[in-house]
Coordinates of C-alpha atoms and ligand atoms in Angstrom, one line a residue:
M625 CA 93.6 73.3 128.5
E626 CA 91.5 73.7 131.7
K627 CA 89.3 76.2 129.9
I628 CA 88.9 73.6 127.1
N629 CA 87.9 71.0 129.7
G630 CA 85.3 73.4 131.0
L631 CA 84.0 73.9 127.6
I632 CA 83.8 70.2 127.0
V633 CA 81.8 69.7 130.2
T634 CA 79.3 72.5 129.2
A635 CA 79.0 71.1 125.7
A636 CA 78.4 67.6 127.0
L637 CA 75.7 69.0 129.3
I638 CA 74.0 70.8 126.5
F639 CA 74.1 67.6 124.5
L640 CA 72.5 65.8 127.5
F641 CA 69.7 68.4 127.6
T642 CA 69.1 67.9 124.0
A643 CA 69.1 64.1 124.4
G644 CA 67.3 63.7 127.7
C645 CA 65.1 66.8 128.2
G646 CA 64.3 68.1 124.7
S647 CA 63.7 71.7 124.9
R648 CA 66.1 72.3 127.8
A649 CA 69.0 72.8 125.4
D650 CA 68.4 76.6 125.5
I651 CA 69.2 76.9 129.2
V652 CA 71.5 79.9 129.9
F653 CA 73.1 80.0 133.3
V654 CA 73.3 83.3 135.2
E655 CA 76.4 83.5 137.4
G656 CA 78.0 86.0 139.7
K657 CA 77.9 87.5 143.1
E658 CA 74.2 88.7 142.8
V659 CA 72.1 87.1 140.1
T660 CA 68.4 86.6 139.4
G661 CA 67.0 83.5 137.8
S662 CA 63.5 82.4 137.1
S663 CA 63.8 78.7 137.8
A664 CA 66.6 77.5 140.1
M665 CA 69.7 78.6 141.9
V666 CA 72.7 77.3 143.8
V667 CA 75.0 79.6 145.8
S668 CA 78.2 78.1 147.3
A669 CA 81.7 78.9 148.3
H670 CA 83.2 78.0 144.8
P671 CA 82.1 78.9 141.3
Q672 CA 82.7 75.4 140.0
A673 CA 80.6 73.7 142.7
S674 CA 77.8 76.2 142.2
R675 CA 77.8 75.4 138.5
I676 CA 77.8 71.6 139.1
G677 CA 74.8 72.0 141.3
A678 CA 73.0 74.2 138.9
E679 CA 73.7 71.8 136.0
I680 CA 72.1 68.9 138.1
L681 CA 69.0 71.1 138.6
A682 CA 68.9 71.9 134.9
M683 CA 69.0 68.1 134.2
G684 CA 65.8 67.8 136.1
G685 CA 67.3 66.9 139.5
N686 CA 65.7 68.2 142.6
A687 CA 67.3 70.3 145.3
V688 CA 68.6 67.3 147.2
D689 CA 70.2 65.8 144.1
A690 CA 71.9 69.2 143.5
A691 CA 72.9 69.4 147.2
I692 CA 74.6 66.0 146.9
A693 CA 76.4 67.0 143.7
T694 CA 77.4 70.4 145.2
E695 CA 78.6 68.8 148.5
F696 CA 80.9 66.3 146.6
A697 CA 82.1 69.1 144.3
L698 CA 83.0 71.3 147.3
A699 CA 84.9 68.3 148.7
V700 CA 87.2 68.6 145.6
C701 CA 87.3 72.3 144.8
Y702 CA 86.9 73.8 148.3
P703 CA 89.3 71.8 150.4
A704 CA 89.4 74.4 153.2
A705 CA 86.0 73.2 154.3
G706 CA 84.3 71.1 151.6
N707 CA 84.9 67.6 152.6
I708 CA 84.4 63.9 152.7
G709 CA 86.5 63.8 155.8
G710 CA 84.1 65.9 157.9
G711 CA 80.4 66.3 158.5
G712 CA 77.5 68.7 158.4
F713 CA 73.8 69.4 158.5
M714 CA 71.3 69.6 155.7
L715 CA 67.9 71.3 156.1
I716 CA 65.3 70.6 153.4
R717 CA 62.0 72.4 152.7
F718 CA 59.7 70.7 150.3
N719 CA 57.3 72.5 148.0
D720 CA 54.4 71.3 150.1
G721 CA 55.8 73.2 153.2
N722 CA 57.1 70.1 155.0
Y723 CA 60.7 69.9 156.3
D724 CA 63.3 67.4 157.0
A725 CA 66.8 67.7 158.5
L726 CA 69.8 65.4 158.2
D727 CA 72.5 65.3 160.8
Y728 CA 75.7 64.0 159.3
R729 CA 77.9 65.5 162.1
E730 CA 81.1 63.6 163.0
K731 CA 81.1 61.4 166.1
A732 CA 83.8 60.8 168.7
P733 CA 85.6 57.5 168.1
Y734 CA 84.7 54.8 170.6
G735 CA 88.2 55.0 172.0
A736 CA 87.6 58.6 173.0
F737 CA 87.1 59.6 176.6
R738 CA 86.4 62.7 178.7
D739 CA 90.0 63.8 179.4
L740 CA 91.5 62.8 176.1
Y741 CA 93.2 66.1 175.6
L742 CA 94.5 66.6 179.2
D743 CA 97.9 65.8 180.5
E744 CA 98.5 64.0 183.8
D745 CA 98.1 67.3 185.7
G746 CA 94.7 67.8 184.1
E747 CA 96.0 70.6 181.8
V748 CA 95.0 70.9 178.2
V749 CA 97.8 69.7 175.9
R750 CA 98.1 72.5 173.4
G751 CA 97.2 71.6 169.8
L752 CA 96.1 68.0 170.6
S753 CA 92.5 68.6 169.8
T754 CA 93.2 70.7 166.7
T755 CA 96.4 69.7 164.8
T756 CA 96.8 65.9 165.3
H757 CA 95.4 62.6 164.2
L758 CA 93.6 62.6 167.6
S759 CA 91.6 65.7 166.7
S760 CA 89.4 63.9 164.1
G761 CA 85.9 62.8 164.7
V762 CA 84.5 59.9 162.6
P763 CA 83.5 61.5 159.3
G764 CA 79.8 61.7 158.4
T765 CA 79.6 63.4 155.0
V766 CA 79.6 60.3 152.8
D767 CA 76.9 58.4 154.8
G768 CA 74.9 61.7 154.9
M769 CA 74.9 62.0 151.1
I770 CA 74.1 58.4 150.6
N771 CA 71.3 58.6 153.2
A772 CA 69.9 61.8 151.6
H773 CA 70.0 60.2 148.2
K774 CA 68.2 57.1 149.4
K775 CA 65.3 59.1 150.9
Y776 CA 64.9 62.0 148.4
G777 CA 67.2 61.6 145.4
T778 CA 65.7 61.3 141.9
L779 CA 68.8 61.1 139.7
P780 CA 71.2 58.1 139.9
F781 CA 73.8 58.6 142.6
S782 CA 76.6 58.0 140.1
D783 CA 75.4 61.0 138.1
L784 CA 75.6 63.2 141.2
I785 CA 79.2 62.2 142.2
Q786 CA 80.6 61.9 138.7
P787 CA 81.2 65.7 138.3
A788 CA 83.3 65.7 141.5
I789 CA 85.3 62.7 140.2
D790 CA 85.9 64.6 136.9
L791 CA 86.9 67.7 138.9
A792 CA 89.3 65.8 141.0
S793 CA 91.0 64.0 138.1
N794 CA 91.0 66.8 135.6
G795 CA 91.6 69.5 138.2
F796 CA 89.8 72.6 139.3
I797 CA 90.7 76.2 138.7
V798 CA 92.1 77.9 141.8
E799 CA 90.3 81.2 142.7
R800 CA 92.1 84.3 143.9
G801 CA 91.2 84.2 147.6
Q802 CA 91.7 80.4 147.5
A803 CA 95.3 80.7 146.2
A804 CA 96.2 82.9 149.2
S805 CA 94.4 80.5 151.6
L806 CA 96.2 77.5 150.2
N807 CA 99.5 79.2 150.3
S808 CA 99.1 80.2 154.0
A809 CA 98.2 76.5 154.8
A810 CA 101.3 75.1 153.1
R811 CA 103.5 75.1 156.2
A812 CA 100.9 73.2 158.2
F813 CA 100.3 70.7 155.4
N814 CA 104.1 70.1 155.1
A815 CA 104.5 69.7 158.9
R816 CA 101.7 67.2 159.4
N817 CA 102.0 64.9 156.4
S818 CA 104.9 62.6 155.6
N819 CA 104.2 62.5 151.9
P820 CA 103.6 65.4 149.5
V821 CA 100.0 66.5 149.3
P822 CA 98.3 68.1 146.3
F823 CA 97.4 71.3 148.2
V824 CA 101.0 72.5 148.3
K825 CA 102.6 73.9 145.2
Q826 CA 106.3 74.6 145.0
G827 CA 106.5 78.4 144.5
G828 CA 102.9 78.9 145.6
W829 CA 99.5 78.9 144.0
S830 CA 98.2 81.7 141.8
E831 CA 94.7 82.5 140.6
G832 CA 93.9 80.4 137.5
D833 CA 96.2 77.5 138.4
T834 CA 94.8 74.0 138.1
L835 CA 94.8 71.7 141.2
R836 CA 94.4 68.0 140.5
Q837 CA 93.7 65.3 143.1
P838 CA 94.1 61.8 141.6
D839 CA 94.0 60.0 144.9
L840 CA 90.8 61.7 145.9
A841 CA 89.3 60.9 142.4
R842 CA 90.0 57.2 143.1
T843 CA 88.3 57.4 146.6
L844 CA 85.3 59.1 145.0
I845 CA 85.2 56.3 142.4
R846 CA 85.1 53.7 145.2
I847 CA 82.2 55.6 146.7
R848 CA 80.4 55.8 143.3
D849 CA 80.8 52.1 142.7
K850 CA 80.4 50.7 146.2
G851 CA 78.3 53.3 148.0
R852 CA 78.8 53.3 151.9
E853 CA 81.2 50.5 151.7
G854 CA 83.4 52.5 149.3
F855 CA 84.2 54.8 152.2
Y856 CA 83.4 53.1 155.6
G857 CA 84.7 49.7 154.5
G858 CA 87.3 48.2 152.1
K859 CA 90.3 50.1 150.8
T860 CA 89.2 53.6 152.0
A861 CA 88.6 52.3 155.5
D862 CA 92.0 50.5 155.5
L863 CA 93.7 53.7 154.3
I864 CA 92.1 55.8 157.1
V865 CA 93.0 53.3 159.8
E866 CA 96.6 53.1 158.4
E867 CA 96.7 56.9 158.5
M868 CA 95.6 56.8 162.1
S869 CA 98.3 54.4 163.1
R870 CA 100.9 56.8 161.6
G871 CA 99.9 59.5 164.0
N872 CA 98.5 57.9 167.2
G873 CA 94.9 58.5 166.0
I874 CA 92.1 56.3 167.4
I875 CA 89.6 55.9 164.6
T876 CA 89.1 52.2 164.0
H877 CA 87.4 50.0 161.4
D878 CA 84.5 49.5 163.9
D879 CA 84.1 53.3 164.3
L880 CA 83.8 53.6 160.5
A881 CA 81.5 50.6 160.1
L882 CA 79.2 51.9 162.9
Y883 CA 78.9 55.5 161.8
R884 CA 75.3 56.5 160.7
S885 CA 73.8 59.9 159.8
V886 CA 70.5 60.6 161.5
W887 CA 67.2 62.3 160.3
R888 CA 66.1 64.9 163.0
E889 CA 63.2 67.1 163.6
P890 CA 64.3 70.7 162.8
V891 CA 63.5 73.5 165.2
S892 CA 61.0 76.2 164.0
G893 CA 59.4 79.3 165.3
I894 CA 57.3 82.3 164.2
Y895 CA 58.9 85.7 164.0
R896 CA 56.7 88.8 163.9
E897 CA 53.6 86.8 162.8
R898 CA 54.7 86.7 159.1
Y899 CA 57.9 84.7 159.2
R900 CA 58.4 81.0 160.0
V901 CA 62.1 80.5 160.7
T902 CA 63.3 76.9 160.6
S903 CA 66.8 75.7 161.4
M904 CA 68.9 72.8 162.7
S905 CA 68.2 71.2 166.0
P906 CA 70.8 69.8 168.3
P907 CA 73.6 68.6 168.1
S908 CA 73.8 72.0 166.5
S909 CA 73.2 74.9 168.9
G910 CA 72.5 77.1 165.8
G911 CA 68.7 76.7 165.5
V912 CA 67.9 77.0 169.1
A913 CA 70.2 80.0 169.6
L914 CA 68.8 81.7 166.5
L915 CA 65.2 81.3 167.6
Q916 CA 66.2 82.5 171.1
L917 CA 67.8 85.6 169.6
L918 CA 64.8 86.4 167.4
K919 CA 62.2 85.9 170.2
K920 CA 64.2 88.3 172.4
S921 CA 64.5 90.7 169.4
E922 CA 60.7 90.6 168.9
D923 CA 60.0 91.4 172.5
A924 CA 62.5 94.2 172.5
G925 CA 61.0 95.7 169.4
L926 CA 64.1 95.6 167.3
Y927 CA 62.0 96.1 164.2
G928 CA 61.2 99.7 165.4
M929 CA 64.9 100.6 165.8
E930 CA 67.2 102.0 163.2
F931 CA 69.7 99.8 161.3
L932 CA 73.1 99.8 162.9
S933 CA 72.0 102.3 165.5
V934 CA 73.4 102.2 169.1
E935 CA 70.1 101.1 170.4
A936 CA 69.8 98.2 167.9
I937 CA 73.4 97.0 168.3
H938 CA 73.2 97.2 172.1
M939 CA 70.0 95.2 172.2
M940 CA 71.3 92.6 169.8
V941 CA 74.6 92.2 171.6
E942 CA 72.9 91.9 175.1
A943 CA 70.7 89.1 173.7
E944 CA 73.7 87.3 172.2
R945 CA 75.6 87.5 175.5
R946 CA 72.7 85.7 177.3
V947 CA 72.1 83.2 174.5
Y948 CA 75.7 82.1 174.4
A949 CA 75.8 81.6 178.2
D950 CA 72.8 79.2 177.8
R951 CA 74.6 77.5 174.9
A952 CA 77.6 76.8 177.0
K953 CA 75.5 75.2 179.7
Y954 CA 72.7 73.3 178.0
L955 CA 73.6 72.4 174.4
G956 CA 75.0 69.0 173.4
D957 CA 74.3 65.8 171.5
P958 CA 70.6 65.0 172.2
D959 CA 71.4 61.3 171.9
F960 CA 73.6 61.7 175.0
T961 CA 72.2 64.6 177.0
D962 CA 68.7 66.0 177.6
V963 CA 68.7 69.3 175.8
P964 CA 65.8 71.3 177.1
V965 CA 64.8 72.8 173.7
E966 CA 61.3 73.7 174.6
G967 CA 62.4 75.4 177.8
L968 CA 65.1 77.3 176.1
L969 CA 62.5 78.6 173.6
N970 CA 59.8 79.3 176.2
R971 CA 58.7 82.9 175.8
D972 CA 58.5 83.6 179.6
Y973 CA 61.9 82.1 180.1
L974 CA 63.4 84.3 177.4
R975 CA 61.7 87.4 178.9
E976 CA 63.1 86.5 182.3
R977 CA 66.6 86.2 180.8
M978 CA 66.3 89.7 179.4
E979 CA 65.1 91.2 182.7
S980 CA 68.7 92.2 183.5
F981 CA 69.0 94.0 180.2
D982 CA 69.8 97.6 180.8
P983 CA 69.2 99.9 177.7
Q984 CA 71.7 102.3 179.1
R985 CA 74.6 100.0 180.0
A986 CA 76.4 96.8 179.0
T987 CA 75.9 94.0 181.4
P988 CA 79.4 92.6 182.2
S989 CA 79.6 88.9 181.2
D990 CA 80.8 87.9 184.6
M991 CA 77.4 89.0 185.9
V992 CA 75.6 86.9 183.3
S993 CA 75.3 83.1 183.8
H994 CA 73.1 80.6 182.1
G995 CA 69.4 80.7 182.9
F996 CA 67.2 78.0 184.3
P997 CA 64.7 77.1 181.5
P998 CA 61.6 75.3 182.4
G999 CA 61.9 71.5 182.0
I1000 CA 65.4 71.0 182.8
E1001 CA 70.4 71.7 179.6
S1002 CA 87.7 78.5 161.1
E1003 CA 86.5 79.3 161.5
E1004 CA 86.2 77.3 158.3
T1005 CA 83.0 75.7 157.5
T1006 CA 81.1 76.2 154.3
H1007 CA 77.5 76.6 153.4
Y1008 CA 75.4 76.3 150.2
S1009 CA 71.9 77.2 149.5
I1010 CA 69.7 75.7 146.7
V1011 CA 66.2 76.3 145.3
D1012 CA 65.1 74.0 142.5
N1013 CA 62.5 74.6 139.8
Y1014 CA 59.9 72.5 141.7
G1015 CA 60.0 74.9 144.7
N1016 CA 62.1 72.7 147.0
A1017 CA 64.9 74.2 149.0
V1018 CA 68.1 73.0 150.7
A1019 CA 70.2 74.9 153.2
A1020 CA 73.3 72.8 154.1
T1021 CA 76.3 73.7 156.2
T1022 CA 79.3 71.3 156.2
T1023 CA 82.7 71.5 157.9
L1024 CA 86.1 70.2 158.7
N1025 CA 86.1 72.6 161.7
G1026 CA 89.4 74.6 161.3
G1027 CA 90.5 75.7 157.8
Y1028 CA 91.6 72.5 156.1
G1029 CA 90.6 70.7 159.3
S1030 CA 93.6 68.9 160.9
N1031 CA 95.6 69.5 157.7
I1032 CA 96.2 65.8 157.8
V1033 CA 95.6 64.1 154.4
V1034 CA 94.7 60.4 154.4
D1035 CA 97.7 59.0 152.5
R1036 CA 96.7 57.6 149.1
A1037 CA 93.0 58.4 149.8
G1038 CA 93.6 62.1 149.1
F1039 CA 91.1 63.7 151.5
I1040 CA 91.6 65.9 154.6
L1041 CA 90.6 64.8 158.0
N1042 CA 88.5 67.1 160.2
N1043 CA 89.6 68.4 163.7
E1044 CA 86.1 68.5 164.9
M1045 CA 86.9 67.0 168.3
D1046 CA 87.9 70.5 169.4
D1047 CA 84.2 71.4 169.3
F1048 CA 83.7 69.3 172.4
A1049 CA 84.3 70.9 175.8
I1050 CA 87.7 69.3 176.2
K1051 CA 87.9 70.7 179.7
P1052 CA 85.1 72.6 181.5
G1053 CA 85.6 76.3 181.1
H1054 CA 88.5 75.9 178.6
P1055 CA 87.8 77.9 175.4
N1056 CA 87.9 76.0 172.1
M1057 CA 89.5 77.4 169.0
F1058 CA 86.5 79.8 168.7
G1059 CA 86.8 81.0 172.3
L1060 CA 83.6 79.0 173.1
I1061 CA 83.4 77.3 176.5
G1062 CA 81.2 74.4 177.4
G1063 CA 80.3 72.0 180.2
E1064 CA 78.9 68.6 181.0
A1065 CA 76.3 68.6 178.2
N1066 CA 79.2 68.8 175.6
A1067 CA 81.8 66.7 177.4
I1068 CA 83.5 64.0 175.3
E1069 CA 81.9 60.5 175.4
P1070 CA 82.5 57.6 173.0
G1071 CA 80.2 57.8 170.0
K1072 CA 78.9 61.2 170.9
R1073 CA 78.5 64.1 168.5
M1074 CA 80.3 67.3 169.3
L1075 CA 78.2 70.5 169.7
S1076 CA 78.0 72.7 166.6
S1077 CA 77.1 76.3 165.8
M1078 CA 76.1 75.6 162.2
T1079 CA 72.8 77.3 161.4
P1080 CA 71.4 76.5 158.0
V1081 CA 68.1 78.4 157.9
I1082 CA 65.0 78.5 155.8
V1083 CA 62.5 81.4 156.3
E1084 CA 58.9 81.4 155.0
R1085 CA 57.0 84.7 154.6
D1086 CA 53.2 84.5 154.7
G1087 CA 53.6 80.7 154.3
E1088 CA 55.7 80.9 151.1
L1089 CA 59.4 80.1 150.7
Y1090 CA 61.3 83.4 151.3
L1091 CA 64.9 83.0 152.3
V1092 CA 67.4 80.2 152.2
A1093 CA 70.7 81.0 153.9
G1094 CA 73.7 80.0 156.0
T1095 CA 77.4 80.8 156.5
P1096 CA 80.7 79.5 157.9
G1097 CA 82.3 81.3 160.8
G1098 CA 82.6 79.0 163.9
S1099 CA 80.9 80.6 166.9
T1100 CA 79.9 83.7 164.7
I1101 CA 77.7 81.5 162.5
I1102 CA 74.7 82.0 164.7
T1103 CA 75.0 85.7 165.0
T1104 CA 75.7 86.2 161.3
V1105 CA 72.5 84.3 160.4
Y1106 CA 70.6 86.3 163.0
Q1107 CA 71.8 89.5 161.4
I1108 CA 70.9 88.4 157.9
V1109 CA 67.4 87.5 159.1
V1110 CA 66.7 90.8 161.0
N1111 CA 68.5 92.9 158.3
M1112 CA 65.8 91.8 155.9
T1113 CA 62.7 91.3 158.1
D1114 CA 63.2 94.2 160.5
F1115 CA 65.5 96.7 158.7
G1116 CA 64.1 96.3 155.2
L1117 CA 67.4 95.6 153.5
T1118 CA 67.6 93.7 150.2
L1119 CA 69.4 90.4 150.4
G1120 CA 72.5 91.9 148.7
E1121 CA 72.5 94.8 151.3
A1122 CA 71.9 92.4 154.2
V1123 CA 74.8 90.2 153.2
A1124 CA 77.2 93.2 152.5
A1125 CA 76.4 95.0 155.7
P1126 CA 78.9 95.2 158.6
R1127 CA 78.7 92.3 161.0
F1128 CA 79.2 92.2 164.7
H1129 CA 79.2 89.4 167.3
H1130 CA 79.1 88.8 171.0
Q1131 CA 79.4 85.3 172.5
W1132 CA 79.2 86.0 176.3
L1133 CA 82.8 85.1 176.8
P1134 CA 85.1 86.8 176.0
D1135 CA 83.1 89.9 177.0
Q1136 CA 83.6 91.9 173.9
I1137 CA 81.9 92.9 170.6
S1138 CA 83.9 91.5 167.6
Y1139 CA 83.6 93.6 164.5
E1140 CA 85.0 93.5 161.0
R1141 CA 88.0 95.8 160.7
G1142 CA 87.5 96.3 156.9
N1143 CA 83.7 96.9 157.3
P1144 CA 83.4 98.7 160.6
L1145 CA 80.3 99.8 162.5
P1146 CA 79.5 103.6 162.3
S1147 CA 82.1 105.3 164.5
D1148 CA 79.5 107.3 166.5
A1149 CA 77.7 104.1 167.4
V1150 CA 81.0 102.5 168.5
E1151 CA 81.7 105.6 170.7
R1152 CA 78.3 105.6 172.3
L1153 CA 78.4 101.8 172.8
G1154 CA 81.8 102.3 174.5
Q1155 CA 80.1 104.8 176.8
K1156 CA 77.5 102.1 177.8
G1157 CA 80.4 99.8 178.9
H1158 CA 80.9 97.7 175.8
S1159 CA 84.4 96.9 174.6
F1160 CA 85.4 96.0 171.0
S1161 CA 87.8 93.7 169.3
G1162 CA 88.5 94.1 165.6
R1163 CA 89.0 91.1 163.4
G1164 CA 89.0 90.0 159.8
S1165 CA 85.7 89.4 158.1
I1166 CA 82.9 87.6 159.8
G1167 CA 81.2 84.8 157.8
R1168 CA 80.7 84.3 154.1
V1169 CA 77.0 84.0 153.5
D1170 CA 75.5 82.1 150.6
A1171 CA 71.8 82.9 150.3
I1172 CA 68.8 82.9 148.1
V1173 CA 65.7 85.0 148.3
V1174 CA 62.5 84.2 146.5
S1175 CA 60.3 87.2 145.6
A1176 CA 56.5 87.2 145.7
D1177 CA 56.5 87.2 141.9
G1178 CA 58.7 84.1 141.8
D1179 CA 62.1 85.6 140.9
I1180 CA 64.9 83.7 142.5
K1181 CA 67.8 85.9 143.6
G1182 CA 71.1 84.3 144.6
V1183 CA 73.6 86.3 146.6
A1184 CA 77.2 85.2 147.2
D1185 CA 79.1 87.0 150.0
P1186 CA 81.5 89.6 148.6
R1187 CA 83.9 88.5 151.4
G1188 CA 84.9 85.3 149.6
D1189 CA 85.3 83.6 146.2
N1190 CA 81.7 82.5 146.6
R1191 CA 79.4 82.5 143.5
A1192 CA 75.7 82.1 142.6
S1193 CA 74.8 80.0 139.6
G1194 CA 71.2 79.6 138.3
Y1195 CA 68.9 79.9 135.4
Ligands
LIG2585 N1 83.0 73.3 163.5 C1 82.2 74.5 163.7 C2 80.8 74.1 164.1 O1 80.3 73.1 163.9 O2 80.2 74.9 164.8

């Protein structure tokens, strides 16, 4: 039946091409982990979302149209991180070389305050910022998509959200990894919701099952028909506020009515003369940190080192240690705190920060603090990359924070609320769920955006669109994107190789190199890095990259990380 639904959708689309675009009826989609198209590509965390985005492109939509359709589709078929109850960042490069960046990050409710998650003794109350109604920031995704459409959309908004509505009401096909993920979240869903939620199946989910979400379909229909008001006002707002009152949450009608996404100037820098690297500005720390890492790498001559050699890993880890110390001190919402972006990217400052770098030995993190730049500041997230047949590109990263966010589903509205408040520094020096610490710049204030690590990136080579990439992974997002960029620009790997390569990560504190147990670093490198004073901590996989590379002859290659169910779809 589900397969039949899929066929009907495809047949209807082919019909559309015949009716609306004449010769486009012959479009054949290429789909898989690593595919090459000649016109357009979408790579996302779920095959059905990638296909929906690619179909919008094939209908003549641009990359922003496809991004909106993909984002809403992920909100249905990738509930671990796709969302309308969360937020994100969208980076856009137009075919004339101009950029824009949309911040639809969640905001602290106006009732939030600095010590919201502390008890009367000033101690952090365990779980309050991660598992309760109080953990949710005011969602930004719906306003973001409407804002993006208003500025750059070319197809009717209803056409972009309709595939998600159909997917919610007809159901989507559960992928293999997804079945395991949903099953492991069942206990949390049951504990945190008073009514049954569609994400839990008696006896457990299996690959190929169909998951239907009729309440979510009705919420999406309200958004389709009423726009902003369909989410931030009327029935959906009432349902969110009712859900808050069930669990001592603090999001009010005013919080929802006042939420607005914001267009921001992205950060950009030149790497090794040929590459322009552009990414998200604060309130994400991602772009600033990535550019800091690349400038330090250029100075240290990373491009002359051998891939995954002791020398290269040591240099990269020592740069990461110093960059994350700066992040903890200076990065926060630019609407509330002066983030010294220019100072942090100042070449002399970055050289000074690396003066303590010892090629022979690890610098213990307790001997590294933040610097003083001139002018002074689940792990689950999901990323999609899009290139359209007009040469425009979108890199967007969106999140609920933890896997399935707070696991709290808005009753009768069918969507999961984020637990993004944990991205604030809930107490100075107290690690968040990613082990990140923060200070004043990222303290909770009413209406403020919590600091993010999300790093959607677009790289030009010799002035032409080259790479569109991003990943989930909490604090490891920045270092994963950094590795993808240098794997290609410095170590000469193909995109497929760059994505599949072993990943490692250092974030200043804790003072350790995380590595992927199933995809380890060469053992002799680990041994020699240990001799330099580094310690290691194995973990599951790091990140799930969705990326596109455009070759000089115009081929568009999509690569979906083998670590997940991710899929590329293009033509
Ligand atoms: N919630 C993960 C991040 O924004 O960095």
